[in-house]
Short mmCIF file of C-alpha atoms in Angstrom, two decimals:
data_model
loop_
_atom_site.label_atom_id
_atom_site.label_comp_id
_atom_site.label_asym_id
_atom_site.label_seq_id
_atom_site.Cartn_x
_atom_site.Cartn_y
_atom_site.Cartn_z
CA UNK A 1 63.86 -55.38 -18.30
CA UNK A 2 61.82 -52.40 -17.16
CA UNK A 3 63.77 -48.77 -16.87
CA UNK A 4 64.06 -46.96 -13.64
CA UNK A 5 61.83 -44.69 -13.03
CA UNK A 6 64.57 -42.38 -12.04
CA UNK A 7 68.40 -42.31 -12.53
CA UNK A 8 70.40 -41.38 -9.34
CA UNK A 9 73.32 -39.04 -10.02
CA UNK A 10 76.91 -40.30 -8.53
CA UNK A 11 77.85 -38.73 -5.17
CA UNK A 12 73.75 -37.74 -4.48
CA UNK A 13 72.93 -37.12 -0.99
CA UNK A 14 69.97 -38.65 1.31
CA UNK A 15 67.02 -38.04 -0.07
CA UNK A 16 66.65 -36.53 3.36
CA UNK A 17 69.09 -34.59 3.29
CA UNK A 18 67.60 -32.74 -0.08
CA UNK A 19 65.24 -29.24 0.97
CA UNK A 20 65.16 -26.28 -1.06
CA UNK A 21 65.45 -23.09 2.40
CA UNK A 22 63.19 -20.50 1.19
CA UNK A 23 64.47 -17.89 1.91
CA UNK A 24 60.99 -14.78 3.00
CA UNK A 25 62.42 -11.86 4.25
CA UNK A 26 58.14 -10.72 4.55
CA UNK A 27 57.91 -13.80 7.05
CA UNK A 28 60.45 -12.22 9.20
CA UNK A 29 59.40 -11.15 12.89
CA UNK A 30 59.97 -7.46 11.81
CA UNK A 31 57.74 -7.39 8.83
CA UNK A 32 55.53 -9.31 10.75
CA UNK A 33 52.27 -7.08 12.49
CA UNK A 34 48.87 -8.22 14.77
CA UNK A 35 45.36 -7.18 14.91
CA UNK A 36 45.68 -3.58 16.08
CA UNK A 37 48.94 -2.65 13.86
CA UNK A 38 46.28 -4.50 10.78
CA UNK A 39 43.29 -2.42 11.89
CA UNK A 40 45.63 0.66 12.49
CA UNK A 41 46.73 0.37 8.60
CA UNK A 42 42.64 -0.36 7.33
CA UNK A 43 41.24 2.74 9.80
CA UNK A 44 39.12 0.81 12.00
CA UNK A 45 38.97 -0.16 15.20
CA UNK A 46 40.78 -3.48 16.07
CA UNK A 47 37.27 -4.49 17.37
CA UNK A 48 36.07 -4.32 14.04
CA UNK A 49 39.28 -6.12 12.80
CA UNK A 50 38.52 -9.21 15.14
CA UNK A 51 34.03 -8.90 13.82
CA UNK A 52 35.32 -9.49 10.63
CA UNK A 53 37.71 -12.10 11.12
CA UNK A 54 34.98 -13.87 13.11
CA UNK A 55 32.60 -13.70 10.64
CA UNK A 56 34.98 -14.79 8.23
CA UNK A 57 35.01 -11.77 5.73
CA UNK A 58 36.22 -12.64 2.58
CA UNK A 59 38.01 -9.17 2.22
CA UNK A 60 40.35 -9.39 5.40
CA UNK A 61 43.27 -11.90 3.70
CA UNK A 62 44.42 -14.56 5.33
CA UNK A 63 46.81 -14.60 8.40
CA UNK A 64 50.75 -15.67 6.95
CA UNK A 65 51.33 -16.92 10.56
CA UNK A 66 50.57 -17.48 13.61
CA UNK A 67 52.70 -16.55 17.14
CA UNK A 68 51.20 -17.08 19.94
CA UNK A 69 48.04 -17.87 19.20
CA UNK A 70 48.04 -14.38 17.63
CA UNK A 71 47.53 -14.40 13.42
CA UNK A 72 50.29 -12.07 12.13
CA UNK A 73 50.21 -11.01 8.51
CA UNK A 74 52.87 -9.41 6.48
CA UNK A 75 52.63 -6.29 6.45
CA UNK A 76 52.37 -5.84 2.88
CA UNK A 77 49.67 -7.60 2.52
CA UNK A 78 48.46 -5.82 5.09
CA UNK A 79 49.29 -2.51 3.23
CA UNK A 80 47.64 -4.10 -0.15
CA UNK A 81 44.00 -4.79 2.01
CA UNK A 82 44.59 -1.40 3.77
CA UNK A 83 44.31 0.28 -0.32
CA UNK A 84 41.63 -2.33 -0.87
CA UNK A 85 39.70 -1.42 1.29
CA UNK A 86 39.94 3.09 0.78
CA UNK A 87 39.04 2.41 -2.81
CA UNK A 88 36.31 0.17 -2.06
CA UNK A 89 31.89 1.35 -1.46
CA UNK A 90 32.85 1.45 2.17
CA UNK A 91 35.58 2.77 2.13
CA UNK A 92 35.22 6.30 -0.07
CA UNK A 93 32.19 6.73 2.01
CA UNK A 94 34.15 7.06 5.02
CA UNK A 95 36.83 8.95 3.35
CA UNK A 96 33.93 11.62 2.45
CA UNK A 97 32.56 11.14 5.42
CA UNK A 98 35.56 12.01 7.61
CA UNK A 99 35.55 15.45 10.46
CA UNK A 100 31.67 14.91 9.82
CA UNK A 101 30.66 14.43 14.18
CA UNK A 102 28.13 12.03 12.20
CA UNK A 103 30.06 10.41 10.38
CA UNK A 104 27.40 11.48 7.20
CA UNK A 105 28.26 12.52 3.68
CA UNK A 106 28.52 16.07 2.80
CA UNK A 107 24.67 16.06 1.19
CA UNK A 108 23.37 13.74 4.46
CA UNK A 109 25.17 16.31 7.01
CA UNK A 110 23.14 19.43 4.76
CA UNK A 111 19.80 17.14 5.17
CA UNK A 112 20.49 16.41 8.93
CA UNK A 113 21.25 20.23 10.14
CA UNK A 114 18.69 22.03 8.08
CA UNK A 115 16.36 19.99 9.78
CA UNK A 116 18.41 20.46 13.02
CA UNK A 117 17.51 23.85 13.10
CA UNK A 118 13.90 23.34 11.62
CA UNK A 119 13.53 20.58 14.50
CA UNK A 120 14.75 23.41 17.07
CA UNK A 121 12.48 26.34 15.29
CA UNK A 122 9.60 23.82 16.27
CA UNK A 123 9.94 22.46 19.42
CA UNK A 124 11.66 24.74 21.51
CA UNK A 125 11.54 28.68 20.01
CA UNK A 126 7.51 27.57 19.51
CA UNK A 127 5.37 28.51 22.85
CA UNK A 128 1.83 26.48 22.09
CA UNK A 129 4.57 23.32 21.11
CA UNK A 130 7.17 23.87 24.11
CA UNK A 131 4.08 23.90 26.17
CA UNK A 132 3.84 20.42 25.43
CA UNK A 133 6.67 19.47 26.87
CA UNK A 134 5.17 19.72 30.18
CA UNK A 135 5.21 16.69 31.85
CA UNK A 136 1.43 17.34 32.51
CA UNK A 137 1.22 17.24 28.87
CA UNK A 138 3.02 14.94 27.32
CA UNK A 139 0.84 12.19 26.15
CA UNK A 140 1.01 10.24 22.70
CA UNK A 141 -1.84 12.11 21.06
CA UNK A 142 0.84 15.54 21.79
CA UNK A 143 3.81 13.47 20.86
CA UNK A 144 2.06 12.18 17.99
CA UNK A 145 0.77 15.88 16.40
CA UNK A 146 4.66 17.20 17.00
CA UNK A 147 5.79 14.50 15.47
CA UNK A 148 3.68 15.10 12.41
CA UNK A 149 4.67 18.46 12.03
CA UNK A 150 8.28 17.75 12.27
CA UNK A 151 7.88 14.77 9.68
CA UNK A 152 5.85 17.41 6.95
CA UNK A 153 8.39 19.59 7.66
CA UNK A 154 10.03 17.28 6.11
CA UNK A 155 8.05 16.29 2.65
CA UNK A 156 7.20 19.92 2.55
CA UNK A 157 11.20 20.17 2.06
CA UNK A 158 11.82 18.10 -0.49
CA UNK A 159 12.25 20.24 -3.16
CA UNK A 160 15.18 21.80 -1.28
CA UNK A 161 16.85 18.13 -0.13
CA UNK A 162 16.56 17.20 -4.32
CA UNK A 163 17.98 19.42 -6.81
CA UNK A 164 14.81 18.81 -8.93
CA UNK A 165 15.64 21.48 -11.77
CA UNK A 166 19.02 19.58 -11.97
CA UNK A 167 16.71 15.26 -11.87
CA UNK A 168 13.69 16.11 -14.88
CA UNK A 169 17.04 16.45 -17.23
CA UNK A 170 18.88 13.64 -16.91
CA UNK A 171 15.42 11.58 -15.71
CA UNK A 172 14.23 12.64 -19.59
CA UNK A 173 18.05 11.54 -21.01
CA UNK A 174 17.13 8.61 -19.58
CA UNK A 175 13.89 8.04 -20.64
CA UNK A 176 15.42 8.92 -24.99
CA UNK A 177 18.57 7.03 -24.05
CA UNK A 178 16.17 4.13 -23.60
CA UNK A 179 13.81 4.88 -26.19
CA UNK A 180 17.34 5.22 -29.00
CA UNK A 181 18.12 1.76 -28.68
CA UNK A 182 14.98 -0.04 -28.30
CA UNK A 183 14.33 2.62 -31.84
CA UNK A 184 18.17 1.39 -33.05
CA UNK A 185 17.04 -2.42 -32.20
CA UNK A 186 13.98 -2.15 -33.95
CA UNK A 187 15.37 -0.29 -37.09
CA UNK A 188 14.88 -2.31 -39.56
CA UNK A 189 12.04 -4.44 -38.23
CA UNK A 190 10.20 -1.11 -38.58
CA UNK A 191 10.79 -0.58 -42.15
CA UNK A 192 8.10 -3.24 -42.36
CA UNK A 193 5.87 -1.89 -40.20
CA UNK A 194 2.33 -0.32 -39.83
CA UNK A 195 4.19 3.23 -38.99
CA UNK A 196 0.89 3.11 -35.67
CA UNK A 197 2.86 0.32 -34.58
CA UNK A 198 6.31 2.04 -33.71
CA UNK A 199 5.83 2.95 -30.32
CA UNK A 200 5.36 -0.27 -29.18
CA UNK A 201 9.19 0.30 -29.41
CA UNK A 202 9.42 2.58 -27.27
CA UNK A 203 10.18 -0.05 -24.46
CA UNK A 204 12.34 1.28 -20.68
CA UNK A 205 14.16 -0.20 -18.57
CA UNK A 206 13.26 -1.19 -15.14
CA UNK A 207 15.56 1.45 -13.65
CA UNK A 208 14.49 3.94 -15.78
CA UNK A 209 10.60 3.19 -15.35
CA UNK A 210 11.20 2.70 -11.45
CA UNK A 211 13.39 6.72 -11.28
CA UNK A 212 10.20 7.80 -13.85
CA UNK A 213 7.49 6.79 -11.33
CA UNK A 214 9.28 8.23 -8.24
CA UNK A 215 9.10 11.35 -10.15
CA UNK A 216 6.06 11.50 -11.34
CA UNK A 217 5.70 10.11 -7.38
CA UNK A 218 7.54 12.99 -5.64
CA UNK A 219 7.09 16.20 -7.69
CA UNK A 220 3.87 15.03 -9.94
CA UNK A 221 3.68 19.07 -11.31
CA UNK A 222 8.17 18.66 -12.04
CA UNK A 223 7.72 15.56 -14.08
CA UNK A 224 4.11 16.56 -15.92
CA UNK A 225 6.76 19.58 -17.55
CA UNK A 226 9.31 16.51 -17.98
CA UNK A 227 7.02 14.24 -19.74
CA UNK A 228 5.46 16.96 -22.21
CA UNK A 229 9.20 17.44 -23.36
CA UNK A 230 9.56 13.89 -23.39
CA UNK A 231 7.14 13.92 -25.91
CA UNK A 232 8.14 17.37 -27.92
CA UNK A 233 11.41 15.47 -28.82
CA UNK A 234 9.89 11.81 -29.47
CA UNK A 235 7.74 13.50 -32.16
CA UNK A 236 11.05 15.85 -33.36
CA UNK A 237 13.21 12.65 -33.45
CA UNK A 238 11.03 9.54 -34.52
CA UNK A 239 7.21 11.40 -35.63
CA UNK A 240 5.92 9.74 -32.79
CA UNK A 241 2.18 10.73 -31.86
CA UNK A 242 2.45 12.72 -28.29
CA UNK A 243 -0.66 9.54 -27.19
CA UNK A 244 1.94 6.79 -28.11
CA UNK A 245 4.63 8.29 -26.32
CA UNK A 246 2.14 9.44 -23.43
CA UNK A 247 0.73 5.85 -23.90
CA UNK A 248 4.71 4.19 -24.02
CA UNK A 249 5.71 6.01 -20.08
CA UNK A 250 2.05 4.54 -19.11
CA UNK A 251 2.41 1.03 -20.05
CA UNK A 252 6.54 0.88 -18.34
CA UNK A 253 4.85 2.57 -15.16
CA UNK A 254 2.13 0.31 -14.38
CA UNK A 255 4.91 -2.31 -14.76
CA UNK A 256 7.23 -1.75 -11.16
CA UNK A 257 5.72 1.23 -9.95
CA UNK A 258 4.24 2.37 -6.79
CA UNK A 259 1.30 4.19 -7.97
CA UNK A 260 -1.85 2.48 -7.68
CA UNK A 261 -4.18 2.88 -11.05
CA UNK A 262 -6.01 5.35 -9.64
CA UNK A 263 -3.53 7.59 -9.51
CA UNK A 264 -1.94 6.52 -13.16
CA UNK A 265 -5.37 6.68 -14.86
CA UNK A 266 -5.91 10.85 -12.95
CA UNK A 267 -2.42 12.16 -13.12
CA UNK A 268 -1.86 10.82 -17.13
CA UNK A 269 -5.07 11.90 -18.29
CA UNK A 270 -4.09 15.20 -17.11
CA UNK A 271 -1.11 14.81 -19.93
CA UNK A 272 -3.45 13.81 -22.71
CA UNK A 273 -3.33 16.06 -25.41
CA UNK A 274 -6.32 18.58 -26.21
CA UNK A 275 -8.02 17.39 -29.08
CA UNK A 276 -8.43 20.23 -31.54
CA UNK A 277 -11.69 21.92 -32.06
CA UNK A 278 -13.51 23.43 -35.22
#
């Protein structure tokens, strides 16, 4: 004889009356907020929040209720979302750009202000350029000439946008760090290998190689000094000949850099150690 699936208790209530009532204070009407309040907590407009919701942005939490066809969130959920948003990439950027008229970061605002002054001088303070704004002289060729002057102003000022005096040390440190890792990785193997082959182990990670390539393309003179210091450090640390260190760098740049082969050959030829003359 089989057993019953469960044993009924004496004086038990009928099943339809066995309902558990959960009390959730955070879901009461006074604790629920709609899109406008939710957006305000997140530091965005209501229309932006609605756009996020319509696109199914995963960062926006699911509403806890729908009242009158409108989404509602528990205030605690909204506050957690707002705090997470403040710590996100977008939130940090917004915090750092707060107060700027174009919502730019402090560094970008400095660049804008510098070139706004420079461009105004070029376009208005120089009579030879200002006269080109006369309608009969405003043509494609004239505008192209002015645009070229403005673009030159930016290109010639790169060293005032990027701190090259510090960038070289950062690139140098990154290269030496990558090389130290590969030297350590092949340390045991190198004990049994030909000393002349060790330089093949001086590999660069892709980001470091691309950064060095960028540095050479934009600041070839500064990069020249930095590469010379890298050669010196590699020789001091591991006894790597300068020519072998240079070969490692040239190989790394040939794999993912934007320098043409001709540019690379020309540049590294200038870096080749001078042969001793007797």
